[in-house]
mmCIF file of C-alpha atoms in Angstrom:
data_model
loop_
_atom_site.group_PDB
_atom_site.id
_atom_site.type_symbol
_atom_site.label_atom_id
_atom_site.label_comp_id
_atom_site.label_asym_id
_atom_site.label_seq_id
_atom_site.Cartn_x
_atom_site.Cartn_y
_atom_site.Cartn_z
ATOM 1 C CA MET A 1 87.897 121.748 79.122
ATOM 2 C CA ALA A 2 88.793 119.808 82.249
ATOM 3 C CA GLY A 3 92.187 121.510 82.490
ATOM 4 C CA GLU A 4 90.651 124.984 82.391
ATOM 5 C CA LEU A 5 88.240 124.076 85.164
ATOM 6 C CA GLU A 6 91.021 122.699 87.366
ATOM 7 C CA LYS A 7 93.068 125.825 86.695
ATOM 8 C CA GLN A 8 90.168 128.088 87.610
ATOM 9 C CA LEU A 9 89.561 126.262 90.895
ATOM 10 C CA ALA A 10 93.256 126.544 91.788
ATOM 11 C CA VAL A 11 93.294 130.281 91.038
ATOM 12 C CA GLU A 12 90.205 130.824 93.190
ATOM 13 C CA ARG A 13 92.041 129.209 96.118
ATOM 14 C CA ASN A 14 95.192 131.221 95.376
ATOM 15 C CA GLU A 15 97.206 128.042 94.830
ATOM 16 C CA ILE A 16 99.841 129.611 92.588
ATOM 17 C CA ILE A 17 103.613 129.196 92.386
ATOM 18 C CA ASN A 18 105.724 131.285 89.995
ATOM 19 C CA ASN A 19 102.610 132.469 88.140
ATOM 20 C CA HIS A 20 101.479 128.868 87.589
ATOM 21 C CA PRO A 21 98.495 127.354 89.421
ATOM 22 C CA TYR A 22 99.236 123.998 91.013
ATOM 23 C CA ILE A 23 96.800 121.131 91.458
ATOM 24 C CA THR A 24 96.541 117.603 92.824
ATOM 25 C CA VAL A 25 96.133 114.738 90.376
ATOM 26 C CA VAL A 26 95.438 111.020 90.529
ATOM 27 C CA ALA A 27 97.274 108.697 88.144
ATOM 28 C CA ASP A 28 97.214 105.030 87.282
ATOM 29 C CA GLY A 29 97.814 102.754 84.324
ATOM 30 C CA SER A 30 96.328 99.633 82.808
ATOM 31 C CA TRP A 31 97.226 97.218 80.058
ATOM 32 C CA ALA A 32 95.349 95.626 77.185
ATOM 33 C CA LYS A 33 96.154 92.145 78.465
ATOM 34 C CA ARG A 34 95.035 90.691 81.746
ATOM 35 C CA SER A 35 97.606 89.970 84.425
ATOM 36 C CA TYR A 36 97.117 87.488 87.208
ATOM 37 C CA GLY A 37 99.158 88.293 90.289
ATOM 38 C CA ARG A 38 102.874 88.189 90.860
ATOM 39 C CA ASP A 39 103.457 85.212 88.540
ATOM 40 C CA SER A 40 102.212 87.073 85.459
ATOM 41 C CA ALA A 41 104.501 87.883 82.571
ATOM 42 C CA TYR A 42 103.328 91.499 82.123
ATOM 43 C CA ASP A 43 103.990 91.283 78.397
ATOM 44 C CA SER A 44 101.024 93.237 77.038
ATOM 45 C CA LEU A 45 101.601 94.915 73.681
ATOM 46 C CA SER A 46 99.491 97.965 74.591
ATOM 47 C CA GLY A 47 98.846 100.033 77.680
ATOM 48 C CA VAL A 48 97.217 103.291 78.721
ATOM 49 C CA VAL A 49 97.808 105.785 81.516
ATOM 50 C CA ALA A 50 95.359 108.361 82.836
ATOM 51 C CA ILE A 51 96.005 111.467 84.927
ATOM 52 C CA VAL A 52 92.774 112.662 86.545
ATOM 53 C CA GLY A 53 92.131 115.969 88.284
ATOM 54 C CA TYR A 54 91.383 115.445 91.973
ATOM 55 C CA ARG A 55 88.777 118.205 92.232
ATOM 56 C CA THR A 56 86.979 117.915 88.901
ATOM 57 C CA ARG A 57 87.335 114.101 88.629
ATOM 58 C CA LYS A 58 87.971 114.535 84.901
ATOM 59 C CA VAL A 59 90.761 113.105 82.769
ATOM 60 C CA LEU A 60 93.497 115.670 82.091
ATOM 61 C CA PHE A 61 95.989 113.495 80.240
ATOM 62 C CA VAL A 62 95.951 110.127 78.519
ATOM 63 C CA GLY A 63 99.123 108.391 77.425
ATOM 64 C CA ILE A 64 98.859 105.362 75.138
ATOM 65 C CA ARG A 65 101.752 103.022 74.489
ATOM 66 C CA ASN A 66 101.744 100.476 71.651
ATOM 67 C CA LYS A 67 104.487 97.983 70.851
ATOM 68 C CA PHE A 68 102.847 96.574 67.739
ATOM 69 C CA CYS A 69 101.680 97.798 64.330
ATOM 70 C CA ARG A 70 100.104 95.299 61.967
ATOM 71 C CA VAL A 71 101.253 97.073 58.788
ATOM 72 C CA CYS A 72 104.864 97.267 59.952
ATOM 73 C CA HIS A 73 104.747 93.662 61.126
ATOM 74 C CA MET A 74 103.367 92.349 57.833
ATOM 75 C CA THR A 75 105.836 94.242 55.661
ATOM 76 C CA GLU A 76 108.745 93.163 57.847
ATOM 77 C CA ARG A 77 107.651 89.543 57.756
ATOM 78 C CA GLU A 78 107.236 89.550 53.967
ATOM 79 C CA CYS A 79 110.464 91.541 53.469
ATOM 80 C CA LEU A 80 108.588 94.307 51.669
ATOM 81 C CA GLU A 81 109.037 98.040 51.615
ATOM 82 C CA VAL A 82 106.995 99.777 54.277
ATOM 83 C CA LYS A 83 104.136 101.720 52.752
ATOM 84 C CA ARG A 84 103.134 105.130 53.958
ATOM 85 C CA HIS A 85 100.633 104.640 56.762
ATOM 86 C CA LYS A 86 99.639 105.944 60.155
ATOM 87 C CA CYS A 87 101.753 103.919 62.540
ATOM 88 C CA TYR A 88 100.485 103.551 66.100
ATOM 89 C CA LYS A 89 103.621 101.885 67.400
ATOM 90 C CA ASN A 90 105.307 104.282 69.814
ATOM 91 C CA PHE A 91 107.074 101.987 72.274
ATOM 92 C CA ASP A 92 110.114 99.769 71.853
ATOM 93 C CA ARG A 93 109.180 96.107 71.485
ATOM 94 C CA ASN A 94 112.280 95.028 73.426
ATOM 95 C CA VAL A 95 111.480 97.176 76.474
ATOM 96 C CA SER A 96 109.446 95.704 79.316
ATOM 97 C CA SER A 97 105.724 96.458 79.149
ATOM 98 C CA ALA A 98 105.775 97.240 82.866
ATOM 99 C CA ARG A 99 107.683 100.415 81.987
ATOM 100 C CA MET A 100 104.755 101.805 79.982
ATOM 101 C CA GLU A 101 103.048 103.218 83.069
ATOM 102 C CA SER A 102 105.987 105.169 84.459
ATOM 103 C CA ASP A 103 107.016 106.401 81.004
ATOM 104 C CA ALA A 104 103.560 107.738 80.108
ATOM 105 C CA ILE A 105 102.882 109.375 83.487
ATOM 106 C CA ALA A 106 106.253 111.129 83.388
ATOM 107 C CA GLU A 107 105.304 112.456 79.944
ATOM 108 C CA GLY A 108 102.006 113.761 81.335
ATOM 109 C CA PHE A 109 103.813 115.722 84.046
ATOM 110 C CA THR A 110 106.276 117.111 81.520
ATOM 111 C CA ARG A 111 103.446 118.401 79.299
ATOM 112 C CA SER A 112 101.161 119.722 82.055
ATOM 113 C CA ILE A 113 102.142 123.387 81.666
ATOM 114 C CA ALA A 114 102.003 123.292 77.859
ATOM 115 C CA MET A 115 98.620 121.534 77.798
ATOM 116 C CA HIS A 116 96.769 123.127 80.711
ATOM 117 C CA GLY A 117 98.994 125.847 82.142
ATOM 118 C CA VAL A 118 99.085 124.143 85.548
ATOM 119 C CA ILE A 119 101.619 122.293 87.664
ATOM 120 C CA PHE A 120 100.864 118.805 88.887
ATOM 121 C CA ARG A 121 102.332 119.399 92.321
ATOM 122 C CA THR A 122 100.846 116.447 94.227
ATOM 123 C CA LEU A 123 100.404 112.962 92.838
ATOM 124 C CA ILE A 124 98.064 110.378 94.347
ATOM 125 C CA ALA A 125 98.995 106.914 93.118
ATOM 126 C CA ASP A 126 99.694 103.386 94.224
ATOM 127 C CA GLY A 127 103.141 102.028 94.932
ATOM 128 C CA ASP A 128 102.995 99.186 92.430
ATOM 129 C CA SER A 129 105.497 100.669 89.993
ATOM 130 C CA SER A 130 108.411 103.090 89.695
ATOM 131 C CA VAL A 131 106.199 105.991 88.586
ATOM 132 C CA TYR A 132 107.376 108.474 91.184
ATOM 133 C CA GLN A 133 111.038 107.698 90.560
ATOM 134 C CA SER A 134 110.529 108.332 86.835
ATOM 135 C CA ILE A 135 108.958 111.706 87.614
ATOM 136 C CA ILE A 136 111.848 112.616 89.904
ATOM 137 C CA ASN A 137 114.355 111.597 87.240
ATOM 138 C CA SER A 138 112.622 113.632 84.530
ATOM 139 C CA ASN A 139 112.301 116.639 86.894
ATOM 140 C CA PRO A 140 109.501 118.292 84.888
ATOM 141 C CA TYR A 141 109.427 121.508 86.931
ATOM 142 C CA ARG A 142 113.118 122.232 87.255
ATOM 143 C CA GLU A 143 112.628 125.780 85.948
ATOM 144 C CA GLN A 144 109.991 126.460 88.601
ATOM 145 C CA MET A 145 112.203 124.758 91.240
ATOM 146 C CA ILE A 146 109.332 122.528 92.340
ATOM 147 C CA THR A 147 109.547 118.882 93.368
ATOM 148 C CA VAL A 148 106.479 116.738 92.889
ATOM 149 C CA ARG A 149 105.072 115.260 96.078
ATOM 150 C CA LYS A 150 103.545 111.794 96.106
ATOM 151 C CA VAL A 151 100.762 110.568 98.382
ATOM 152 C CA GLU A 152 100.255 106.822 98.534
ATOM 153 C CA CYS A 153 96.833 105.316 97.980
ATOM 154 C CA THR A 154 95.523 104.112 101.350
ATOM 155 C CA ASN A 155 93.659 101.191 99.821
ATOM 156 C CA HIS A 156 96.801 99.865 98.163
ATOM 157 C CA LEU A 157 98.890 100.313 101.306
ATOM 158 C CA LEU A 158 96.488 98.249 103.386
ATOM 159 C CA ARG A 159 95.970 95.660 100.672
ATOM 160 C CA ASN A 160 99.708 95.171 100.215
ATOM 161 C CA LEU A 161 100.093 94.793 103.982
ATOM 162 C CA CYS A 162 97.488 92.035 104.015
ATOM 163 C CA LYS A 163 99.261 90.324 101.124
ATOM 164 C CA LYS A 164 102.569 90.346 102.979
ATOM 165 C CA LEU A 165 100.970 89.009 106.147
ATOM 166 C CA LYS A 166 99.254 86.300 104.141
ATOM 167 C CA ILE A 167 102.627 85.258 102.736
ATOM 168 C CA VAL A 168 103.926 85.016 106.306
ATOM 169 C CA ALA A 169 100.900 82.923 107.284
ATOM 170 C CA GLU A 170 101.524 80.565 104.367
ATOM 171 C CA ALA A 171 105.290 80.327 104.836
ATOM 172 C CA THR A 172 106.804 76.865 104.831
ATOM 173 C CA GLU A 173 110.058 75.767 106.410
ATOM 174 C CA PRO A 174 111.581 72.420 105.363
ATOM 175 C CA LYS A 175 112.510 71.534 108.929
ATOM 176 C CA LEU A 176 109.160 72.603 110.373
ATOM 177 C CA ARG A 177 106.673 71.606 107.700
ATOM 178 C CA ARG A 178 105.368 68.712 109.829
ATOM 179 C CA ASN A 179 105.609 70.553 113.130
ATOM 180 C CA CYS A 180 102.099 70.922 114.543
ATOM 181 C CA ASP A 181 103.020 73.947 116.659
ATOM 182 C CA PHE A 182 104.473 75.753 113.644
ATOM 183 C CA ILE A 183 101.257 75.195 111.705
ATOM 184 C CA LYS A 184 99.236 76.310 114.724
ATOM 185 C CA PHE A 185 101.021 79.646 115.013
ATOM 186 C CA ARG A 186 100.865 80.199 111.265
ATOM 187 C CA ASN A 187 97.100 79.948 111.621
ATOM 188 C CA VAL A 188 97.246 82.447 114.484
ATOM 189 C CA VAL A 189 98.835 84.934 112.093
ATOM 190 C CA LYS A 190 96.301 84.125 109.394
ATOM 191 C CA ASN A 191 93.332 84.620 111.716
ATOM 192 C CA ASN A 192 94.593 88.038 112.845
ATOM 193 C CA ILE A 193 95.337 89.642 109.465
ATOM 194 C CA LEU A 194 92.043 91.524 109.320
ATOM 195 C CA LYS A 195 92.378 92.519 112.976
ATOM 196 C CA ILE A 196 95.740 94.114 112.225
ATOM 197 C CA ARG A 197 94.285 95.955 109.238
ATOM 198 C CA ASN A 198 91.270 97.216 111.192
ATOM 199 C CA GLU A 199 93.491 98.289 114.072
ATOM 200 C CA ILE A 200 95.618 100.418 111.742
ATOM 201 C CA VAL A 201 92.504 101.990 110.217
ATOM 202 C CA GLN A 202 91.165 102.878 113.670
ATOM 203 C CA LEU A 203 94.497 104.345 114.758
ATOM 204 C CA SER A 204 94.607 106.496 111.622
ATOM 205 C CA GLU A 205 91.080 107.776 112.225
ATOM 206 C CA ARG A 206 91.862 108.606 115.844
ATOM 207 C CA ARG A 207 95.043 110.524 115.008
ATOM 208 C CA ARG A 208 93.294 112.294 112.144
ATOM 209 C CA LYS A 209 90.836 113.882 114.568
ATOM 210 C CA GLU A 210 93.556 115.324 116.795
ATOM 211 C CA GLU A 211 94.520 118.967 116.390
ATOM 212 C CA GLN A 212 98.285 118.817 116.048
ATOM 213 C CA PRO A 213 100.787 119.671 113.307
ATOM 214 C CA GLN A 214 100.795 117.166 110.476
ATOM 215 C CA HIS A 215 104.371 116.047 111.020
ATOM 216 C CA ARG A 216 103.663 115.442 114.711
ATOM 217 C CA LEU A 217 100.584 113.364 113.903
ATOM 218 C CA ALA A 218 102.571 111.321 111.388
ATOM 219 C CA THR A 219 105.265 110.599 113.986
ATOM 220 C CA GLU A 220 102.705 109.497 116.574
ATOM 221 C CA LEU A 221 100.846 107.329 114.076
ATOM 222 C CA ARG A 222 104.110 105.737 112.995
ATOM 223 C CA GLU A 223 104.830 104.668 116.566
ATOM 224 C CA ASP A 224 101.250 103.447 116.983
ATOM 225 C CA ILE A 225 101.511 101.248 113.894
ATOM 226 C CA ILE A 226 104.811 99.716 115.008
ATOM 227 C CA ASN A 227 103.130 98.706 118.280
ATOM 228 C CA VAL A 228 100.192 96.976 116.531
ATOM 229 C CA PRO A 229 101.695 93.427 116.328
ATOM 230 C CA SER A 230 102.582 93.503 120.023
ATOM 231 C CA HIS A 231 99.035 94.599 120.849
ATOM 232 C CA ILE A 232 97.241 92.120 118.590
ATOM 233 C CA PHE A 233 99.295 89.072 119.583
ATOM 234 C CA GLY A 234 98.918 89.658 123.319
ATOM 235 C CA GLU A 235 102.238 91.123 124.420
ATOM 236 C CA HIS A 236 101.043 94.717 125.067
ATOM 237 C CA LYS A 237 104.621 95.808 125.672
ATOM 238 C CA GLN A 238 104.234 99.479 124.745
ATOM 239 C CA CYS A 239 100.466 99.855 124.824
ATOM 240 C CA LYS A 240 100.535 101.933 128.004
ATOM 241 C CA GLU A 241 103.111 104.303 126.509
ATOM 242 C CA ARG A 242 100.947 104.692 123.411
ATOM 243 C CA GLY A 243 97.926 105.659 125.494
ATOM 244 C CA ARG A 244 96.111 102.337 125.269
ATOM 245 C CA THR A 245 94.371 100.672 128.212
ATOM 246 C CA CYS A 246 95.008 96.980 127.691
ATOM 247 C CA GLU A 247 95.124 95.822 131.327
ATOM 248 C CA ASN A 248 91.626 94.351 131.219
ATOM 249 C CA ILE A 249 92.337 92.638 127.923
ATOM 250 C CA ALA A 250 95.566 91.165 129.265
ATOM 251 C CA LYS A 251 93.773 89.809 132.332
ATOM 252 C CA THR A 252 90.969 88.145 130.380
ATOM 253 C CA ASN A 253 93.252 86.813 127.664
ATOM 254 C CA ASN A 254 96.566 85.588 129.046
ATOM 255 C CA GLN A 255 97.679 84.090 125.757
ATOM 256 C CA ASN A 256 100.817 85.827 124.549
ATOM 257 C CA TYR A 257 101.771 84.527 121.118
ATOM 258 C CA VAL A 258 104.791 86.775 120.596
ATOM 259 C CA PRO A 259 107.437 84.421 122.121
ATOM 260 C CA HIS A 260 106.123 81.520 120.052
ATOM 261 C CA LEU A 261 106.029 83.595 116.867
ATOM 262 C CA LYS A 262 109.599 84.700 117.520
ATOM 263 C CA LEU A 263 110.657 81.106 118.128
ATOM 264 C CA TYR A 264 109.470 80.036 114.685
ATOM 265 C CA GLY A 265 110.734 83.175 112.920
ATOM 266 C CA LEU A 266 107.293 84.556 112.074
ATOM 267 C CA TYR A 267 107.302 87.663 114.247
ATOM 268 C CA PRO A 268 110.301 89.398 112.580
ATOM 269 C CA LYS A 269 108.593 89.001 109.198
ATOM 270 C CA ILE A 270 105.431 90.572 110.583
ATOM 271 C CA GLN A 271 107.456 93.436 112.027
ATOM 272 C CA ASN A 272 109.128 94.052 108.659
ATOM 273 C CA ALA A 273 105.751 94.330 106.921
ATOM 274 C CA ILE A 274 104.450 96.682 109.616
ATOM 275 C CA ALA A 275 107.617 98.800 109.570
ATOM 276 C CA TYR A 276 107.278 99.268 105.810
ATOM 277 C CA LEU A 277 103.703 100.492 106.220
ATOM 278 C CA SER A 278 104.601 102.820 109.091
ATOM 279 C CA ALA A 279 106.890 104.769 106.758
ATOM 280 C CA TYR A 280 103.747 105.969 104.952
ATOM 281 C CA ALA A 281 101.971 107.277 108.049
ATOM 282 C CA ASP A 282 101.536 110.706 106.443
ATOM 283 C CA SER A 283 99.627 109.132 103.544
ATOM 284 C CA LEU A 284 97.432 107.139 105.931
ATOM 285 C CA LEU A 285 96.510 110.372 107.705
ATOM 286 C CA LEU A 286 95.376 111.962 104.442
ATOM 287 C CA ASN A 287 93.260 108.879 103.653
ATOM 288 C CA VAL A 288 93.055 109.309 99.881
ATOM 289 C CA SER A 289 92.907 106.726 97.129
ATOM 290 C CA ASN A 290 93.395 106.487 93.388
ATOM 291 C CA ASN A 291 89.812 105.331 92.830
ATOM 292 C CA LEU A 292 89.267 108.177 90.354
ATOM 293 C CA ALA A 293 91.837 106.705 87.976
ATOM 294 C CA GLU A 294 90.640 103.170 88.686
ATOM 295 C CA SER A 295 87.137 104.260 87.704
ATOM 296 C CA PHE A 296 88.398 105.512 84.358
ATOM 297 C CA HIS A 297 90.226 102.250 83.708
ATOM 298 C CA SER A 298 87.048 100.309 84.419
ATOM 299 C CA THR A 299 85.459 102.325 81.603
ATOM 300 C CA VAL A 300 88.434 101.460 79.400
ATOM 301 C CA CYS A 301 87.996 97.788 80.252
ATOM 302 C CA ALA A 302 84.362 97.967 79.155
ATOM 303 C CA GLU A 303 85.325 99.667 75.894
ATOM 304 C CA ILE A 304 87.912 97.023 74.971
ATOM 305 C CA GLY A 305 85.671 94.066 75.726
ATOM 306 C CA GLY A 306 87.059 93.079 79.102
ATOM 307 C CA LYS A 307 90.587 92.613 77.684
ATOM 308 C CA HIS A 308 89.527 89.422 75.939
ATOM 309 C CA VAL A 309 90.317 90.782 72.464
ATOM 310 C CA PHE A 310 93.526 92.515 71.389
ATOM 311 C CA TYR A 311 92.632 95.821 69.726
ATOM 312 C CA GLY A 312 96.163 97.227 69.570
ATOM 313 C CA ALA A 313 97.047 95.962 66.093
ATOM 314 C CA ARG A 314 95.820 99.173 64.453
ATOM 315 C CA GLY A 315 94.003 102.274 65.662
ATOM 316 C CA SER A 316 91.099 100.520 67.342
ATOM 317 C CA TYR A 317 92.714 100.592 70.789
ATOM 318 C CA ASP A 318 93.431 104.335 70.577
ATOM 319 C CA THR A 319 89.887 105.035 69.386
ATOM 320 C CA ARG A 320 88.363 103.058 72.221
ATOM 321 C CA ILE A 321 90.530 104.889 74.753
ATOM 322 C CA ALA A 322 89.312 108.198 73.321
ATOM 323 C CA ALA A 323 85.721 107.000 73.694
ATOM 324 C CA ALA A 324 86.432 106.046 77.310
ATOM 325 C CA VAL A 325 87.777 109.556 78.007
ATOM 326 C CA VAL A 326 84.644 111.167 76.563
ATOM 327 C CA GLN A 327 82.407 108.830 78.547
ATOM 328 C CA HIS A 328 84.310 109.437 81.785
ATOM 329 C CA ASN A 329 84.402 113.227 81.444
ATOM 330 C CA THR A 330 80.885 113.814 80.104
ATOM 331 C CA GLN A 331 78.943 110.635 80.980
ATOM 332 C CA GLN A 332 77.336 110.902 77.520
ATOM 333 C CA ALA A 333 79.684 109.544 74.894
ATOM 334 C CA LEU A 334 76.908 108.738 72.400
ATOM 335 C CA THR A 335 75.485 112.251 72.650
ATOM 336 C CA GLU A 336 78.885 113.826 72.033
ATOM 337 C CA LEU A 337 79.467 111.498 69.079
ATOM 338 C CA HIS A 338 76.175 112.455 67.411
ATOM 339 C CA LYS A 339 76.840 116.144 68.041
ATOM 340 C CA SER A 340 80.241 116.007 66.362
ATOM 341 C CA VAL A 341 79.186 113.822 63.422
ATOM 342 C CA CYS A 342 75.520 114.587 62.767
ATOM 343 C CA ASN A 343 75.078 117.937 64.558
ATOM 344 C CA SER A 344 71.928 116.484 66.113
ATOM 345 C CA VAL A 345 71.117 113.950 68.788
ATOM 346 C CA PRO A 346 68.242 111.442 68.426
ATOM 347 C CA SER A 347 65.743 111.530 71.249
ATOM 348 C CA ILE A 348 66.269 107.851 71.986
ATOM 349 C CA ILE A 349 69.963 108.518 72.670
ATOM 350 C CA GLU A 350 69.158 111.466 74.928
ATOM 351 C CA ASN A 351 66.640 109.460 76.936
ATOM 352 C CA LEU A 352 68.977 106.473 77.187
ATOM 353 C CA GLU A 353 71.903 108.442 78.577
ATOM 354 C CA LYS A 354 69.675 110.574 80.797
ATOM 355 C CA ARG A 355 68.298 107.450 82.462
ATOM 356 C CA GLN A 356 71.815 106.122 82.899
ATOM 357 C CA GLN A 357 72.960 109.378 84.507
ATOM 358 C CA ILE A 358 69.999 109.343 86.900
ATOM 359 C CA LYS A 359 70.785 105.755 87.868
ATOM 360 C CA THR A 360 74.449 106.597 88.455
ATOM 361 C CA ALA A 361 73.520 109.603 90.604
ATOM 362 C CA ARG A 362 71.139 107.509 92.703
ATOM 363 C CA THR A 363 73.786 104.846 93.232
ATOM 364 C CA ARG A 364 76.316 107.473 94.297
ATOM 365 C CA GLU A 365 73.889 109.036 96.775
ATOM 366 C CA SER A 366 72.887 105.689 98.245
ATOM 367 C CA ARG A 367 76.539 104.786 98.782
ATOM 368 C CA LYS A 368 77.081 108.038 100.657
ATOM 369 C CA VAL A 369 74.193 107.207 102.987
ATOM 370 C CA ASP A 370 74.377 103.425 103.314
ATOM 371 C CA GLY A 371 77.942 102.750 102.234
ATOM 372 C CA LYS A 372 79.008 100.284 99.596
ATOM 373 C CA GLN A 373 77.075 97.060 99.837
ATOM 374 C CA LYS A 374 79.251 94.020 100.236
ATOM 375 C CA LYS A 375 78.560 90.909 98.270
ATOM 376 C CA ILE A 376 77.314 88.087 100.435
ATOM 377 C CA PHE A 377 78.276 84.634 99.278
ATOM 378 C CA LEU A 378 75.958 82.043 100.752
ATOM 379 C CA ASN A 379 76.621 78.327 100.822
ATOM 380 C CA ILE A 380 73.543 77.481 98.823
ATOM 381 C CA GLU A 381 72.746 73.798 98.928
ATOM 382 C CA THR A 382 70.387 72.021 96.601
ATOM 383 C CA ASP A 383 66.948 71.221 97.997
ATOM 384 C CA GLY A 384 64.848 68.089 97.730
ATOM 385 C CA TYR A 385 63.758 68.853 94.179
ATOM 386 C CA TYR A 386 67.120 68.872 92.385
ATOM 387 C CA GLY A 387 70.656 67.645 92.920
ATOM 388 C CA PRO A 388 72.099 65.060 95.298
ATOM 389 C CA GLN A 389 69.416 65.766 97.931
ATOM 390 C CA SER A 390 66.520 65.354 95.522
ATOM 391 C CA GLN A 391 63.917 62.762 96.450
ATOM 392 C CA LYS A 392 64.372 59.388 94.791
ATOM 393 C CA SER A 393 61.786 56.683 94.263
ATOM 394 C CA ASP A 394 62.147 53.344 96.064
ATOM 395 C CA VAL A 395 64.289 50.719 94.371
ATOM 396 C CA SER A 396 62.665 47.654 92.895
ATOM 397 C CA SER A 397 62.147 44.552 95.056
ATOM 398 C CA GLU A 398 64.754 42.570 93.083
ATOM 399 C CA ILE A 399 67.499 45.153 93.680
ATOM 400 C CA PHE A 400 66.463 45.473 97.317
ATOM 401 C CA GLU A 401 66.720 41.702 97.882
ATOM 402 C CA GLU A 402 70.115 41.631 96.131
ATOM 403 C CA LYS A 403 71.520 44.413 98.304
ATOM 404 C CA LYS A 404 70.048 42.794 101.436
ATOM 405 C CA THR A 405 71.727 39.481 100.585
ATOM 406 C CA LYS A 406 75.103 41.170 100.034
ATOM 407 C CA ALA A 407 74.836 43.087 103.288
ATOM 408 C CA TYR A 408 73.869 39.922 105.189
ATOM 409 C CA GLY A 409 76.844 38.100 103.660
ATOM 410 C CA ARG A 410 79.257 40.841 104.779
ATOM 411 C CA ILE A 411 77.911 40.626 108.328
ATOM 412 C CA VAL A 412 78.268 36.827 108.401
ATOM 413 C CA ARG A 413 81.862 36.969 107.140
ATOM 414 C CA LYS A 414 82.771 39.599 109.703
ATOM 415 C CA CYS A 415 81.299 37.480 112.519
ATOM 416 C CA GLN A 416 83.252 34.449 111.332
ATOM 417 C CA ARG A 417 86.529 36.413 111.401
ATOM 418 C CA LEU A 418 85.795 37.548 114.932
ATOM 419 C CA GLU A 419 85.106 33.956 116.059
ATOM 420 C CA ARG A 420 88.456 32.771 114.674
ATOM 421 C CA LYS A 421 90.254 35.387 116.739
#
């Protein structure tokens, strides 16, 4: 089992507290209904949470939440007596669906010792929900006197920063909406969002290589991040104190946008976004992400048909989640299914999954060497064989003469108007 393997690796490294090995886990949740940004309702009737071991990359806990049962719904609607059935509804219909994630992850931490005999001491997750607060409130390891530590996902931290800066760049003020200078400096912010992100990444990498205590590195990185807006927008107020040589840059580029950004109220908003990120300097130094859990949820999405169909009415959603766990942990869900049902595996299934595993391994190795390939979107225009630019035959002589007459008439009328003036 995945839990036994994680436990064994922790024991080998002597990571034990109060006779219980402790491990690092990655957690994230997803819902059975698609959500589109901040304006979404988040009213899905089903959701799933996964807790994945950081070392083994295998799922240790899955928590499924359902707010709907078809049998219960039908009997309630028809005012009938509820028949004996297996009910998959385990979450209050009147409670927000956004609470499913924090509720299920807190349950996983509470059951970690009973299920696997280990303590989930460190949690790697995003900051999109109140998961960590729910864990603190439940206090799953009060008997062991251990407090769970959370490390923020670096990818989510940087992405949320870019979102906040984009909101600043798209801000509108009623009194300034037609002010050309205001629009100009909004575009300055917009054009420097990626520069700010890349600057923070470079600062984190530089501090990560230094040999200092972790708390000291976090303090230095925090100060570096706070200085980023001043550096990017040409002020360079504290660059020398932070060990940066910006004299040559300041001489070649005399444009200092900071006073203008302050004048229009944009700079304080940028500073607030940067200050929020600087509070997570320790997580940026660790440079970890919750991609392991995201990978599992991509498998879930494939199993439930891309969230286009609702499978939570009966047990189909739970079954598909179980299949996703088997596929994620073993990479051979069909083989495991045939072993458990038929006690034998057809050769075609073995060959199919073996080829898929080889392909996955090759992709993983190529990404280690070449990195992840970015999609390139080209502005492909139609050629002379199809579309608006396709070659057309000449018009007939009658149509040509008609168009020539109309054009000549327009020229004559225009000349007559000019003569009258």
